[in-house]
Amino acid sequence: MREELLAALRARFATVSRTGDGAGVVGPEALAEAERLLDFLAAPEGVDHEVLYTAGLLHWMRAVFLPGEQGRQAWSHAARLLLPLYLARPDALPEQVRSFFAQAYGQDEPAGEERAHASAEALSDLAMFLLERFTRLRRPADGEAATALLRRATRVLPAGHPARPVVLSNLGYALLLGDALMAPEHESTRPPNVDEAVTVLREALQDTPREHPNHARCANGLALAVRAKGLATRDLALLAEAVDLFRLAVDTATAADGNRPRMLTDLGSSLLIQAAGGAGPAGPAAPDEAVTALDEAVAVLREAVRDTPEGAAERRERLRLLARAERLRASQAPRPARAPLSPETRRRVEELTGLMRRTIPATSDGTPDEPDNWLAVAARLIGVAPSDGQGHHAQLLDLAARLLRDPAGTDVEREAADFYRRRSGHLSPGDRLDTMLTRILAPPGTPPAPADPSHLADLDEVLALHERVLRELPDDLPERASLEIGQLMTQLARQRHDLADPDGTGLEESLALLTRTMKLLPSLMASLNLSATMVGDLAVMGGALLSPFESLSMIEDGLKRNRAKLAGLPPGHPERTTTLKALTHTLFLQYQLTHEEPVYQEAAGLARRIAAADLAEAVRIVLAWGVAARLRATSAAPPGEPDPRSSGLARLSSEEAATAIENRDAPAALETLEEGRAHMLSSALNARRELANLRAADPRLATRFLALREQVRATVAEPVFEPGPEELARTRGLAQDWSELVGQVQALPAFGRFLMPLPLGAPDLRPSAAEGPVVTINVNPRRCDALALCADGVRLVPLPGLRAAELVEQAEAFHAAIRVVHGAPGPLAGQAERVLLDTLGWLWDVLAEPVLTELGLTGPPGEGPWPRLWWSPAGALNSLPLHAAGHHTIAGASVLDRAVSSYTPTVRALLHSRARPVPPRRTGLTVAMPVTPGHAALPETAGEAAEVTARIHGRALVGAQASRAAVLAALPGASVAHFACHAGGDPYEPSASHLLLHDGPLSVTEIGRLDLDGAELAYLSACATARGGARLADEALHLASAFQLAGYAQAVATLWEIGDHAAATMAADFHRELGESIGDPAPIPGALALHTATRRMRAAIPGRPSAWAAFLHAGA
C-alpha cells in the first residue's frame, strides 16, 4: 500500500509539472491519499523520509494553488513536514521549496550549531504532529516515533537553550500519553516510561520561568507523571506532591489558557484520591484533613464545570467527578456549615426524592402501606430487601427500603454515601483504594450500545397496536386495564433508550412517565381485582408449582400440539384462528424463557397476521407481544455475541460481573453471577427447601399448601388460551386461595420471605468453601475471569488467555472430534483423540493452571487427603471437561494430578446439596438395560449391575424388570441409584432428555418432579447425562441436575457418549473405591472415588481421553 500511494502522488506531481494545472493536487482524493500515506510515516527510529517528503510536497503544491485560508493551512502543513528535511538535507528538496524556506528565513537562516538546534526544534514540531495522530488514531507506531524524535531533539539542545524546556515538556507528555493509551491509567502495574517522564518534566519545570506561558503546562505534566508514579508505587508522599503541582499549574495558568479546565479537573480528581486514600504526605490523614481536601475538590470541579462549554464532551466527565466528590463529602462527619450541592446534582436528587414522595402510598406515621406498596413488593420479588443478606444488592435495597419507609425525612445524599462506603467495606485496603481509583480516574463508562433499530421499531409497532385496540374496541373490553398497563410498560421500555441524552430531556420525560405509571397502576390493578401482594404471590408461583423441566416440557408440548392441529385444519376452519393464536402465545412464552431471536421472529410474524386479519381477535396476542418486545429490547444478545445461547438474565449478570471486576470488586461480581445463572433451577431448589422447612414447622399448613398446589398445577397443566367466564372465575378463586395461604405461611416466624428469591452475599456464600474452593468462571466478550470463593473470601483470577469467541470455537471442535471418535474407528479416531488432548492442553493453559496456581495447587499433593475443588462454569464451558484439563504427557501438569474436582451450577446449589441429611442406612437401586429395542446392545451392563448390587444392599431391575413404573416406585427407597442404560435427548429441547427403560423413556420432567428423602448419590452410567442443551446453556438443565433437584446430593454423570466397556469399567472401579464407606455415617466420598477411577483409566489408556475424561462428579 505504501508503494501504491507514493506512486499515485508522484503521478499527480508529474501532471502538475507537465500541465501547470493544480486540479490533481487540490481535490479531496489527493488529500485522502496523502492522509493514508502518513500512516506509514512512523519508523522505528523516527520517520520515513520518503513518506515525509512526498506528503509535505503535496501540501506545498496545494498551498501554491489554493487561495486564502485554505492556502495558509496548506503552507502550515507543508512547513511542518518539510522544514526538518530542509534544515537537515536541503539538497533533497526541489529548488522551489528550498527557495521558499530560504526566503522565509532571509538574513536569519541558521548555520552550524544554530542550524542543528533549529533542526531539533523542527523535529519537536514534527513529533507533536505525530502525537496528534497517535491521540486520534491510537497507532502505537506514531507514539513511538514521536518519542524517538523528541529524545533526539533533547540530545541536540544544550542546557540553557530557550527551546529545551518546551521540547522536554513535549517529551514528558509523549511518554505519559504512550503509557496512558497503551495501558489504562488505573492499572496497578507501573507505567514503563513514568520514571523518565518525571525526570524530563522536572527539568522542564525547573528551567521554565513562572511567568512563561508554558509554565502551567510543565507543572501540570509533572503533576500527572508524579501522580502516575505515586499510584503505581502506593507512595503517599508522591500523591501529595502531585496535588501541590496541580495547584501550581492552576495558579499559573492564564485566563487565555484553554487547558485550565482540564488542569482543574486533574486537581479535583487528585484531591479525591487523597481523601479516598485517607492519607497526606505525613501519613494517615485526620477526618478534618479529608473534609478539607473534599471541600477543595468540590470547589475546583465546580469551576471546571463552569468553564466547560455546554455540550462539550468533557462536561459529562466533569459533572460525574463533581457528583462523586459531593457524595464523598456528604459521607464525612456532620459540619455546621456544609456547602450546598451543585445545581446539577441537587436537581437530580430533588427529582428522585420527589418521585418517591409522589408514588409511594404511606400510612399516617409515614411508613409505606405494604399491601398496596408496589415498589416494596417489586423489591421483594427481585430478591433484595432490608437485612435479608450481606451482599451489595441487599445493601442497595436496604437503602431503598429506608427511602420507602420515610422518603420525606431521608437525607438522600448521606444515605447514598453510606451505601457506597459499606459497599466497599468488605474489600482489603489495597483493593478498596484500587476500586476508588478506578471510579475516580477511569473515563466515563462506555455508553450503552445504540439500541437495535429493529427492537425500537417493534416497540413502536406494539405501542401502535395498543393504542388502536384501546381506541377502536369497546370500553367494556375485559382486557382494557391490562392493555393500559401494557401500554405504560412499553412506553417506559421505549423511553429508557433516551436516558443517555446529554441534555437530560430523556431523564425528564422518563421521570414524568414513571410518575404517571405509578399513579395509574394501583387503580388499573384494582380493576382486575388484584392487589400488589397478590401479584407478588402469583409471580413466585411458578417455581413452587413446576420444575424447570416441567415448565419447558409444557411449552414444547404445546408447540407440537398446536402445530400438528394447525397443519390438519383446512383454510377457513372455525378453529384455525384460535389454534393460530394459541401457537403464537406459546411461542412468545418460549421466547421469554430462551431469548432466541428465531422464536421471537416467528411469533411476531404470526401476531402481525392475526392483528391484520381481525384486531378484535388479537387482543391477548398484543399483550403477549408487548411482554416479549419489552424483554427483547432490554436483554437481547448484541450483534456478534460469541455465545448467543445464554439467557438474557445470564447475559446481563455476566456484563454486570465484568463491570464489578473492572471496579476491583470480586465479591460483588460473584453475587451478581449467582443471581443470574441457573435461575430456573435455583428457583426450584429454593422452593424445595422452603417446603421442607414448612413441613418441619407446621405439617398441617404444609399439607394444605401441597393440596392447593396440586389443584393449581392441574389447572396450569391444561391451559386454556381464551378462558370463558367459568374458567376465569375458577382461576381467580384459586389465585385468591393461593395468595391467602401464602400470606398465612409468611406470617409464621422466619417465613416472611416464603418462596421469595433468596438474596445471598459473599459472606452468606462463604460456608460453601469449607471443604475446598468454589471456582465460578465468567466468560464475557469484554474479559474472562475466575472468581475463587475460598474460606478467606473471594479471589479474582484474571484469564487474559481465555476469549469468549475462541471458547465457542474450541467447544464446537471438541465435540466434533468426539463424534468422529464414535463414528469413524481407525486412523481418523486416533486423530480425533489428539484433537481432544490438544483441547485439554489449551483449557489448562488459559484457565485451569492460572486458577490452580492462585489457589496454591502448584503440583501433586503430598501425604494426606487430596484437596477438593468445585467448578461452576457457564455457557460453552459447561460442555468441556475442566476436571481433565491439562498436558497429560507431562507429569503433574493436569487438574487430575493436583485436586479432586466436582461441579455445581451455582454456589447456592452446592449449599443446598450440603444441607441434605445423610441417610441413617444406605440402600441401593440398580437399573440396567442390556438390550433396548432400536438401540445398540449394552451387554456389559448386566455385569455392571451385578457388581454394584454386590456392594450396595438393595434392589436390581434388569431388562424387562426395569419398567418406568417399577423404577419410579423403587427410587423413593434408594439412597444410592445406579443407572446403566441408554440416554437420549435433543440439544434444542432440554426437557426431552431421558433414560431409556424397558417400556419407554423416563424423562427429566418425571425425575425432576420427584422429591425424595434419603437420596444421596445417583450414578448415571449413560451417554451425555451431564450435558445441557444448546438452548438455555446457562440453566444447567440435564439429567444430572434433574436427579439433584429430586433430592440426590451427589451425581456422577457424563459429558458425552461413552462406550459400553468404558462405562462398565469405570462403574466397577468407582464402586470398588467406595468400598466400606457405604456403611460410614459420613457422606459418601463420591468425588474422590471417581477421581481415583479416572486416574486409573487414564494410566491404562492415556491416548483415549474420550473414555476417561467424560465422567464428572456434581454436587456436595
Tab-separated table of N, CA and C in Angstrom, residues 978-1067:
chain	number	residue	atom	x	y	z
A	978	HIS	N	-28.196	-46.379	40.724
A	978	HIS	CA	-27.218	-46.594	39.651
A	978	HIS	C	-27.970	-47.000	38.388
A	979	PHE	N	-27.792	-46.192	37.330
A	979	PHE	CA	-28.446	-46.471	36.052
A	979	PHE	C	-27.381	-46.832	35.018
A	980	ALA	N	-27.562	-48.011	34.379
A	980	ALA	CA	-26.678	-48.437	33.294
A	980	ALA	C	-27.558	-48.717	32.084
A	981	CYS	N	-27.681	-47.712	31.219
A	981	CYS	CA	-28.629	-47.830	30.111
A	981	CYS	C	-28.320	-46.773	29.064
A	982	HIS	N	-29.121	-46.746	28.039
A	982	HIS	CA	-29.020	-45.672	27.050
A	982	HIS	C	-29.717	-44.414	27.579
A	983	ALA	N	-29.218	-43.258	27.127
A	983	ALA	CA	-29.882	-41.982	27.405
A	983	ALA	C	-30.061	-41.260	26.085
A	984	GLY	N	-31.017	-40.359	26.050
A	984	GLY	CA	-31.279	-39.616	24.822
A	984	GLY	C	-31.681	-38.194	25.125
A	985	GLY	N	-31.742	-37.394	24.089
A	985	GLY	CA	-32.156	-36.010	24.283
A	985	GLY	C	-32.058	-35.233	22.994
A	986	ASP	N	-32.423	-33.978	23.094
A	986	ASP	CA	-32.388	-33.057	21.962
A	986	ASP	C	-31.748	-31.772	22.471
A	987	PRO	N	-30.615	-31.357	21.866
A	987	PRO	CA	-29.946	-30.152	22.374
A	987	PRO	C	-30.815	-28.909	22.335
A	988	TYR	N	-31.892	-28.922	21.531
A	988	TYR	CA	-32.763	-27.754	21.447
A	988	TYR	C	-34.051	-27.930	22.249
A	989	GLU	N	-34.192	-29.071	22.922
A	989	GLU	CA	-35.325	-29.294	23.817
A	989	GLU	C	-34.803	-29.899	25.113
A	990	PRO	N	-34.373	-29.066	26.069
A	990	PRO	CA	-33.806	-29.601	27.305
A	990	PRO	C	-34.744	-30.560	28.036
A	991	SER	N	-36.038	-30.361	27.921
A	991	SER	CA	-36.974	-31.230	28.627
A	991	SER	C	-37.133	-32.580	27.943
A	992	ALA	N	-36.502	-32.774	26.777
A	992	ALA	CA	-36.626	-34.047	26.066
A	992	ALA	C	-35.599	-35.073	26.526
A	993	SER	N	-34.639	-34.699	27.379
A	993	SER	CA	-33.637	-35.650	27.861
A	993	SER	C	-34.316	-36.757	28.659
A	994	HIS	N	-33.785	-37.973	28.537
A	994	HIS	CA	-34.441	-39.117	29.178
A	994	HIS	C	-33.484	-40.293	29.308
A	995	LEU	N	-33.838	-41.203	30.183
A	995	LEU	CA	-33.197	-42.510	30.289
A	995	LEU	C	-34.116	-43.523	29.628
A	996	LEU	N	-33.563	-44.418	28.825
A	996	LEU	CA	-34.379	-45.393	28.099
A	996	LEU	C	-34.544	-46.655	28.933
A	997	LEU	N	-35.790	-46.922	29.351
A	997	LEU	CA	-36.100	-48.116	30.133
A	997	LEU	C	-36.825	-49.131	29.250
A	998	HIS	N	-37.264	-50.208	29.861
A	998	HIS	CA	-37.810	-51.316	29.078
A	998	HIS	C	-39.065	-50.920	28.300
A	999	ASP	N	-39.942	-50.154	28.938
A	999	ASP	CA	-41.206	-49.821	28.280
A	999	ASP	C	-41.286	-48.361	27.842
A	1000	GLY	N	-40.150	-47.692	27.761
A	1000	GLY	CA	-40.173	-46.320	27.265
A	1000	GLY	C	-39.237	-45.422	28.034
A	1001	PRO	N	-39.174	-44.153	27.649
A	1001	PRO	CA	-38.232	-43.221	28.293
A	1001	PRO	C	-38.725	-42.738	29.652
A	1002	LEU	N	-37.780	-42.576	30.566
A	1002	LEU	CA	-38.020	-41.897	31.835
A	1002	LEU	C	-37.443	-40.500	31.684
A	1003	SER	N	-38.307	-39.496	31.602
A	1003	SER	CA	-37.869	-38.144	31.204
A	1003	SER	C	-37.348	-37.344	32.389
A	1004	VAL	N	-36.599	-36.303	32.070
A	1004	VAL	CA	-36.123	-35.399	33.115
A	1004	VAL	C	-37.303	-34.737	33.817
A	1005	THR	N	-38.388	-34.538	33.117
A	1005	THR	CA	-39.567	-33.927	33.738
A	1005	THR	C	-40.097	-34.805	34.856
A	1006	GLU	N	-40.178	-36.107	34.606
A	1006	GLU	CA	-40.660	-37.026	35.637
A	1006	GLU	C	-39.670	-37.130	36.785
A	1007	ILE	N	-38.385	-37.130	36.471
A	1007	ILE	CA	-37.365	-37.228	37.527
A	1007	ILE	C	-37.364	-35.961	38.370
A	1008	GLY	N	-37.385	-34.794	37.718
A	1008	GLY	CA	-37.337	-33.536	38.454
A	1008	GLY	C	-38.561	-33.284	39.303
A	1009	ARG	N	-39.675	-33.974	39.004
A	1009	ARG	CA	-40.889	-33.799	39.790
A	1009	ARG	C	-40.794	-34.529	41.131
A	1010	LEU	N	-39.881	-35.507	41.237
A	1010	LEU	CA	-39.742	-36.278	42.465
A	1010	LEU	C	-39.183	-35.410	43.585
A	1011	ASP	N	-39.531	-35.741	44.799
A	1011	ASP	CA	-38.998	-35.061	45.977
A	1011	ASP	C	-38.654	-36.152	46.989
A	1012	LEU	N	-37.413	-36.624	46.959
A	1012	LEU	CA	-37.018	-37.850	47.651
A	1012	LEU	C	-36.278	-37.542	48.940
A	1013	ASP	N	-36.712	-38.166	50.015
A	1013	ASP	CA	-35.975	-38.106	51.272
A	1013	ASP	C	-34.951	-39.240	51.290
A	1014	GLY	N	-33.793	-38.989	51.867
A	1014	GLY	CA	-32.804	-40.047	51.992
A	1014	GLY	C	-31.993	-40.301	50.742
A	1015	ALA	N	-32.210	-39.543	49.676
A	1015	ALA	CA	-31.428	-39.727	48.459
A	1015	ALA	C	-30.050	-39.097	48.640
A	1016	GLU	N	-29.016	-39.795	48.155
A	1016	GLU	CA	-27.661	-39.276	48.365
A	1016	GLU	C	-26.809	-39.269	47.097
A	1017	LEU	N	-26.784	-40.377	46.350
A	1017	LEU	CA	-25.897	-40.454	45.190
A	1017	LEU	C	-26.626	-41.112	44.019
A	1018	ALA	N	-26.587	-40.437	42.867
A	1018	ALA	CA	-27.101	-41.018	41.625
A	1018	ALA	C	-25.932	-41.187	40.675
A	1019	TYR	N	-25.725	-42.422	40.213
A	1019	TYR	CA	-24.657	-42.710	39.249
A	1019	TYR	C	-25.330	-43.001	37.915
A	1020	LEU	N	-25.088	-42.143	36.931
A	1020	LEU	CA	-25.767	-42.242	35.637
A	1020	LEU	C	-24.771	-42.726	34.597
A	1021	SER	N	-24.671	-44.049	34.460
A	1021	SER	CA	-23.747	-44.657	33.513
A	1021	SER	C	-24.439	-44.734	32.156
A	1022	ALA	N	-24.585	-43.569	31.541
A	1022	ALA	CA	-25.273	-43.453	30.260
A	1022	ALA	C	-24.673	-42.275	29.515
A	1023	CYS	N	-25.079	-42.064	28.296
A	1023	CYS	CA	-24.449	-41.071	27.425
A	1023	CYS	C	-24.935	-39.655	27.709
A	1024	ALA	N	-23.970	-38.734	27.869
A	1024	ALA	CA	-24.245	-37.290	27.907
A	1024	ALA	C	-25.273	-36.914	28.961
A	1025	THR	N	-25.198	-37.514	30.142
A	1025	THR	CA	-26.184	-37.222	31.184
A	1025	THR	C	-25.884	-35.927	31.938
A	1026	ALA	N	-24.712	-35.313	31.701
A	1026	ALA	CA	-24.396	-34.022	32.332
A	1026	ALA	C	-24.257	-32.920	31.299
A	1027	ARG	N	-24.669	-33.186	30.069
A	1027	ARG	CA	-24.533	-32.173	29.019
A	1027	ARG	C	-25.867	-31.463	28.822
A	1028	GLY	N	-25.842	-30.147	29.007
A	1028	GLY	CA	-27.037	-29.361	28.761
A	1028	GLY	C	-27.237	-29.153	27.274
A	1029	GLY	N	-28.294	-28.472	26.938
A	1029	GLY	CA	-28.602	-28.258	25.537
A	1029	GLY	C	-28.011	-26.965	25.011
A	1030	ALA	N	-28.073	-26.813	23.695
A	1030	ALA	CA	-27.659	-25.562	23.076
A	1030	ALA	C	-28.593	-24.428	23.494
A	1031	ARG	N	-29.816	-24.777	23.817
A	1031	ARG	CA	-30.790	-23.809	24.305
A	1031	ARG	C	-30.663	-23.722	25.836
A	1032	LEU	N	-30.668	-22.523	26.382
A	1032	LEU	CA	-30.571	-22.300	27.822
A	1032	LEU	C	-29.308	-22.931	28.389
A	1033	ALA	N	-28.159	-22.632	27.757
A	1033	ALA	CA	-26.902	-23.257	28.157
A	1033	ALA	C	-26.510	-22.904	29.585
A	1034	ASP	N	-26.954	-21.765	30.094
A	1034	ASP	CA	-26.578	-21.353	31.448
A	1034	ASP	C	-27.534	-21.861	32.516
A	1035	GLU	N	-28.548	-22.618	32.138
A	1035	GLU	CA	-29.522	-23.081	33.117
A	1035	GLU	C	-29.198	-24.465	33.693
A	1036	ALA	N	-28.151	-25.150	33.177
A	1036	ALA	CA	-27.742	-26.457	33.698
A	1036	ALA	C	-28.918	-27.427	33.759
A	1037	LEU	N	-29.649	-27.535	32.647
A	1037	LEU	CA	-30.815	-28.411	32.588
A	1037	LEU	C	-30.433	-29.704	31.881
A	1038	HIS	N	-30.210	-30.760	32.645
A	1038	HIS	CA	-29.830	-32.062	32.104
A	1038	HIS	C	-30.213	-33.134	33.120
A	1039	LEU	N	-29.920	-34.375	32.799
A	1039	LEU	CA	-30.346	-35.476	33.662
A	1039	LEU	C	-29.706	-35.396	35.037
A	1040	ALA	N	-28.430	-35.034	35.111
A	1040	ALA	CA	-27.764	-34.966	36.410
A	1040	ALA	C	-28.428	-33.935	37.315
A	1041	SER	N	-28.749	-32.751	36.762
A	1041	SER	CA	-29.384	-31.732	37.603
A	1041	SER	C	-30.804	-32.123	37.972
A	1042	ALA	N	-31.470	-32.909	37.110
A	1042	ALA	CA	-32.805	-33.396	37.460
A	1042	ALA	C	-32.738	-34.305	38.677
A	1043	PHE	N	-31.750	-35.181	38.736
A	1043	PHE	CA	-31.594	-36.043	39.908
A	1043	PHE	C	-31.224	-35.232	41.149
A	1044	GLN	N	-30.411	-34.182	40.968
A	1044	GLN	CA	-30.095	-33.328	42.116
A	1044	GLN	C	-31.345	-32.596	42.603
A	1045	LEU	N	-32.181	-32.135	41.676
A	1045	LEU	CA	-33.428	-31.483	42.064
A	1045	LEU	C	-34.341	-32.462	42.785
A	1046	ALA	N	-34.308	-33.728	42.371
A	1046	ALA	CA	-35.140	-34.741	43.020
A	1046	ALA	C	-34.681	-35.054	44.431
A	1047	GLY	N	-33.461	-34.654	44.796
A	1047	GLY	CA	-33.008	-34.863	46.165
A	1047	GLY	C	-31.635	-35.466	46.314
A	1048	TYR	N	-31.009	-35.904	45.231
A	1048	TYR	CA	-29.687	-36.527	45.332
A	1048	TYR	C	-28.619	-35.455	45.510
A	1049	ALA	N	-27.877	-35.559	46.626
A	1049	ALA	CA	-26.856	-34.556	46.930
A	1049	ALA	C	-25.658	-34.667	46.000
A	1050	GLN	N	-25.436	-35.854	45.429
A	1050	GLN	CA	-24.313	-36.061	44.515
A	1050	GLN	C	-24.807	-36.792	43.271
A	1051	ALA	N	-24.122	-36.542	42.169
A	1051	ALA	CA	-24.423	-37.263	40.934
A	1051	ALA	C	-23.127	-37.487	40.173
A	1052	VAL	N	-22.993	-38.667	39.596
A	1052	VAL	CA	-21.906	-38.956	38.662
A	1052	VAL	C	-22.552	-39.096	37.291
A	1053	ALA	N	-22.022	-38.346	36.323
A	1053	ALA	CA	-22.660	-38.309	35.008
A	1053	ALA	C	-21.586	-38.125	33.944
A	1054	THR	N	-22.016	-38.045	32.698
A	1054	THR	CA	-21.083	-37.962	31.578
A	1054	THR	C	-21.381	-36.756	30.704
A	1055	LEU	N	-20.319	-36.228	30.093
A	1055	LEU	CA	-20.455	-35.048	29.231
A	1055	LEU	C	-20.723	-35.408	27.781
A	1056	TRP	N	-20.480	-36.662	27.390
A	1056	TRP	CA	-20.707	-37.069	26.008
A	1056	TRP	C	-20.920	-38.580	25.955
A	1057	GLU	N	-21.053	-39.093	24.743
A	1057	GLU	CA	-21.314	-40.512	24.555
A	1057	GLU	C	-20.117	-41.333	25.023
A	1058	ILE	N	-20.394	-42.502	25.615
A	1058	ILE	CA	-19.327	-43.376	26.097
A	1058	ILE	C	-19.609	-44.793	25.645
A	1059	GLY	N	-18.559	-45.574	25.479
A	1059	GLY	CA	-18.702	-46.970	25.079
A	1059	GLY	C	-19.122	-47.857	26.238
A	1060	ASP	N	-19.716	-48.981	25.898
A	1060	ASP	CA	-20.223	-49.911	26.907
A	1060	ASP	C	-19.101	-50.392	27.826
A	1061	HIS	N	-17.959	-50.769	27.239
A	1061	HIS	CA	-16.869	-51.315	28.052
A	1061	HIS	C	-16.294	-50.257	28.987
A	1062	ALA	N	-16.048	-49.049	28.461
A	1062	ALA	CA	-15.507	-47.980	29.300
A	1062	ALA	C	-16.467	-47.654	30.441
A	1063	ALA	N	-17.771	-47.609	30.144
A	1063	ALA	CA	-18.756	-47.303	31.177
A	1063	ALA	C	-18.755	-48.364	32.268
A	1064	ALA	N	-18.720	-49.654	31.876
A	1064	ALA	CA	-18.737	-50.733	32.863
A	1064	ALA	C	-17.461	-50.734	33.695
A	1065	THR	N	-16.323	-50.489	33.056
A	1065	THR	CA	-15.050	-50.461	33.772
A	1065	THR	C	-15.024	-49.334	34.794
A	1066	MET	N	-15.451	-48.146	34.390
A	1066	MET	CA	-15.451	-47.007	35.304
A	1066	MET	C	-16.410	-47.240	36.460
A	1067	ALA	N	-17.585	-47.776	36.181
A	1067	ALA	CA	-18.568	-48.001	37.237
A	1067	ALA	C	-18.057	-49.004	38.254
